[in-house]
């Protein structure tokens, strides 16, 4: 599934870069929108592009679509988050940065340095990064299962 896998790699790259760069404000929003859009593009690429690669791809992807519950936690997260951003105009997520240590002035020693991302679902606070990773893992599992059923096709980039 070359095109859908490409979007999945982009989402995973974004998650890793988010955690490495630890952005706040607009930078955090940029990463969040990009990651969630990439995760949603995985399904769209699968259904609209990868399904056209061969008759085997079409059959496997159509069977996958019929047998896959689209109300599971990962796909629900992907769809709802994307809809809140693109259709609702607001995805209530945030990043926080905290640190602590002992001592003062020249004797200060950092003991912890934390970056956390969160969002809310029905007043329940959830880890945004954990849910993005779970969604990416779900996509990877689904794509791997499909790839085992079809001939390999490498597309030029």
CSV table of C-alpha atoms in Angstrom, one decimal:
chain,number,residue,atom,x,y,z
A,1,UNK,CA,0.0,0.0,0.0
A,2,UNK,CA,2.5,2.6,-1.2
A,3,UNK,CA,0.5,5.8,-0.9
A,4,UNK,CA,-1.2,5.1,2.3
A,5,UNK,CA,2.1,3.9,3.8
A,6,UNK,CA,3.7,7.2,2.7
A,7,UNK,CA,1.1,9.2,4.7
A,8,UNK,CA,1.6,6.9,7.7
A,9,UNK,CA,5.4,7.5,7.6
A,10,UNK,CA,4.7,11.2,7.5
A,11,UNK,CA,2.4,11.0,10.5
A,12,UNK,CA,5.0,9.0,12.5
A,13,UNK,CA,7.7,11.4,11.5
A,14,UNK,CA,5.6,14.2,12.7
A,15,UNK,CA,5.0,12.6,16.1
A,16,UNK,CA,8.7,12.0,16.6
A,17,UNK,CA,9.5,15.6,15.5
A,18,UNK,CA,6.9,17.0,17.8
A,19,UNK,CA,8.4,15.2,20.8
A,20,UNK,CA,12.0,16.2,19.8
A,21,UNK,CA,11.2,19.8,19.1
A,22,UNK,CA,8.6,20.3,21.9
A,23,UNK,CA,6.9,23.2,20.3
A,24,UNK,CA,4.3,25.4,21.9
A,25,UNK,CA,1.5,27.6,20.5
A,26,UNK,CA,1.6,27.9,16.7
A,27,UNK,CA,4.3,25.3,16.4
A,28,UNK,CA,2.3,22.8,18.4
A,29,UNK,CA,-0.8,23.6,16.3
A,30,UNK,CA,1.2,23.1,13.1
A,31,UNK,CA,2.4,19.7,14.1
A,32,UNK,CA,-0.9,18.6,15.5
A,33,UNK,CA,-2.8,19.6,12.3
A,34,UNK,CA,-0.2,17.9,10.1
A,35,UNK,CA,-0.1,14.7,12.1
A,36,UNK,CA,-3.8,14.3,12.3
A,37,UNK,CA,-4.3,15.2,8.6
A,38,UNK,CA,-1.7,12.6,7.6
A,39,UNK,CA,-3.3,10.0,9.8
A,40,UNK,CA,-6.7,10.6,8.1
A,41,UNK,CA,-5.0,10.7,4.7
A,42,UNK,CA,-3.9,7.1,5.3
A,43,UNK,CA,-7.5,5.8,4.9
A,44,UNK,CA,-8.3,8.1,2.0
A,45,UNK,CA,-5.2,7.1,0.1
A,46,UNK,CA,-6.0,3.4,0.8
A,47,UNK,CA,-9.5,3.7,-0.5
A,48,UNK,CA,-9.0,6.2,-3.4
A,49,UNK,CA,-5.5,5.4,-4.6
A,50,UNK,CA,-4.1,2.1,-3.4
A,51,UNK,CA,-7.3,0.3,-4.3
A,52,UNK,CA,-6.7,1.1,-7.9
A,53,UNK,CA,-3.2,-0.5,-8.2
A,54,UNK,CA,-4.4,-3.9,-9.2
A,55,UNK,CA,-7.5,-6.1,-9.1
A,56,UNK,CA,-6.0,-7.9,-6.0
A,57,UNK,CA,-5.6,-4.5,-4.3
A,58,UNK,CA,-9.2,-3.6,-5.1
A,59,UNK,CA,-10.6,-6.9,-3.7
A,60,UNK,CA,-8.5,-6.8,-0.6
A,61,UNK,CA,-9.3,-3.2,0.2
A,62,UNK,CA,-13.0,-3.6,-0.5
A,63,UNK,CA,-13.0,-6.7,1.8
A,64,UNK,CA,-11.1,-4.7,4.5
A,65,UNK,CA,-13.6,-1.8,4.3
A,66,UNK,CA,-16.6,-4.1,4.7
A,67,UNK,CA,-15.0,-6.0,7.7
A,68,UNK,CA,-13.4,-3.0,9.5
A,69,UNK,CA,-15.5,-1.4,12.2
A,70,UNK,CA,-15.2,2.4,11.6
A,71,UNK,CA,-16.3,3.1,15.2
A,72,UNK,CA,-13.2,1.7,16.9
A,73,UNK,CA,-11.2,4.0,19.2
A,74,UNK,CA,-8.3,4.7,16.8
A,75,UNK,CA,-10.3,5.5,13.7
A,76,UNK,CA,-12.8,7.4,15.8
A,77,UNK,CA,-10.0,9.5,17.2
A,78,UNK,CA,-8.6,10.1,13.7
A,79,UNK,CA,-11.9,11.1,12.1
A,80,UNK,CA,-13.2,13.2,15.1
A,81,UNK,CA,-9.9,15.1,15.5
A,82,UNK,CA,-9.7,15.9,11.8
A,83,UNK,CA,-13.3,16.9,11.7
A,84,UNK,CA,-12.9,19.2,14.7
A,85,UNK,CA,-9.9,20.9,13.0
A,86,UNK,CA,-11.2,21.2,9.5
A,87,UNK,CA,-14.9,21.3,9.8
A,88,UNK,CA,-15.5,22.6,13.3
A,89,UNK,CA,-12.6,25.0,13.3
A,90,UNK,CA,-11.3,24.1,16.7
A,91,UNK,CA,-9.5,21.2,18.2
A,92,UNK,CA,-9.0,21.8,21.9
A,93,UNK,CA,-5.5,20.5,22.5
A,94,UNK,CA,-2.5,21.9,24.2
A,95,UNK,CA,1.1,21.3,25.1
A,96,UNK,CA,2.8,22.0,28.4
A,97,UNK,CA,6.4,22.2,29.4
A,98,UNK,CA,7.5,21.9,33.0
A,99,UNK,CA,10.8,21.5,34.8
A,100,UNK,CA,12.0,21.3,38.3
A,101,UNK,CA,15.1,21.0,40.3
A,102,UNK,CA,16.8,21.5,43.6
A,103,UNK,CA,19.0,24.3,44.8
A,104,UNK,CA,19.2,28.0,43.8
A,105,UNK,CA,21.3,30.2,41.5
A,106,UNK,CA,24.6,28.5,40.6
A,107,UNK,CA,23.7,25.5,42.7
A,108,UNK,CA,20.5,24.7,40.8
A,109,UNK,CA,20.3,21.2,39.5
A,110,UNK,CA,17.6,20.2,37.1
A,111,UNK,CA,15.8,17.0,38.3
A,112,UNK,CA,13.1,16.7,35.6
A,113,UNK,CA,12.1,18.2,32.3
A,114,UNK,CA,8.7,17.3,30.9
A,115,UNK,CA,6.7,18.0,27.8
A,116,UNK,CA,3.2,16.9,27.7
A,117,UNK,CA,0.4,17.1,25.1
A,118,UNK,CA,-3.3,16.7,25.9
A,119,UNK,CA,-6.8,17.1,24.6
A,120,UNK,CA,-10.3,16.5,25.9
A,121,UNK,CA,-13.0,14.0,24.9
A,122,UNK,CA,-16.3,14.6,26.7
A,123,UNK,CA,-14.5,16.3,29.6
A,124,UNK,CA,-12.0,13.5,29.9
A,125,UNK,CA,-8.4,14.6,29.6
A,126,UNK,CA,-6.4,12.4,27.3
A,127,UNK,CA,-2.8,12.2,26.1
A,128,UNK,CA,-2.7,13.5,22.5
A,129,UNK,CA,0.7,11.9,21.7
A,130,UNK,CA,-0.4,8.5,23.1
A,131,UNK,CA,-3.6,8.6,21.1
A,132,UNK,CA,-1.8,9.7,17.9
A,133,UNK,CA,0.7,6.8,18.4
A,134,UNK,CA,-2.1,4.3,19.0
A,135,UNK,CA,-3.8,5.5,15.8
A,136,UNK,CA,-0.5,5.2,13.9
A,137,UNK,CA,0.0,1.7,15.3
A,138,UNK,CA,-3.5,0.7,14.2
A,139,UNK,CA,-2.9,2.1,10.7
A,140,UNK,CA,0.4,0.2,10.5
A,141,UNK,CA,-1.3,-3.1,11.6
A,142,UNK,CA,-4.1,-2.7,9.1
A,143,UNK,CA,-1.8,-1.8,6.3
A,144,UNK,CA,0.5,-4.7,7.1
A,145,UNK,CA,-2.4,-7.2,7.0
A,146,UNK,CA,-3.5,-5.8,3.6
A,147,UNK,CA,0.0,-5.8,2.2
A,148,UNK,CA,0.3,-9.6,2.9
A,149,UNK,CA,-2.7,-10.2,0.6
A,150,UNK,CA,-1.6,-8.3,-2.5
A,151,UNK,CA,1.4,-8.2,-4.9
A,152,UNK,CA,4.1,-5.7,-4.1
A,153,UNK,CA,4.0,-2.5,-6.2
A,154,UNK,CA,6.6,0.2,-5.9
A,155,UNK,CA,5.6,3.6,-7.2
A,156,UNK,CA,8.2,6.3,-8.1
A,157,UNK,CA,8.2,9.2,-5.7
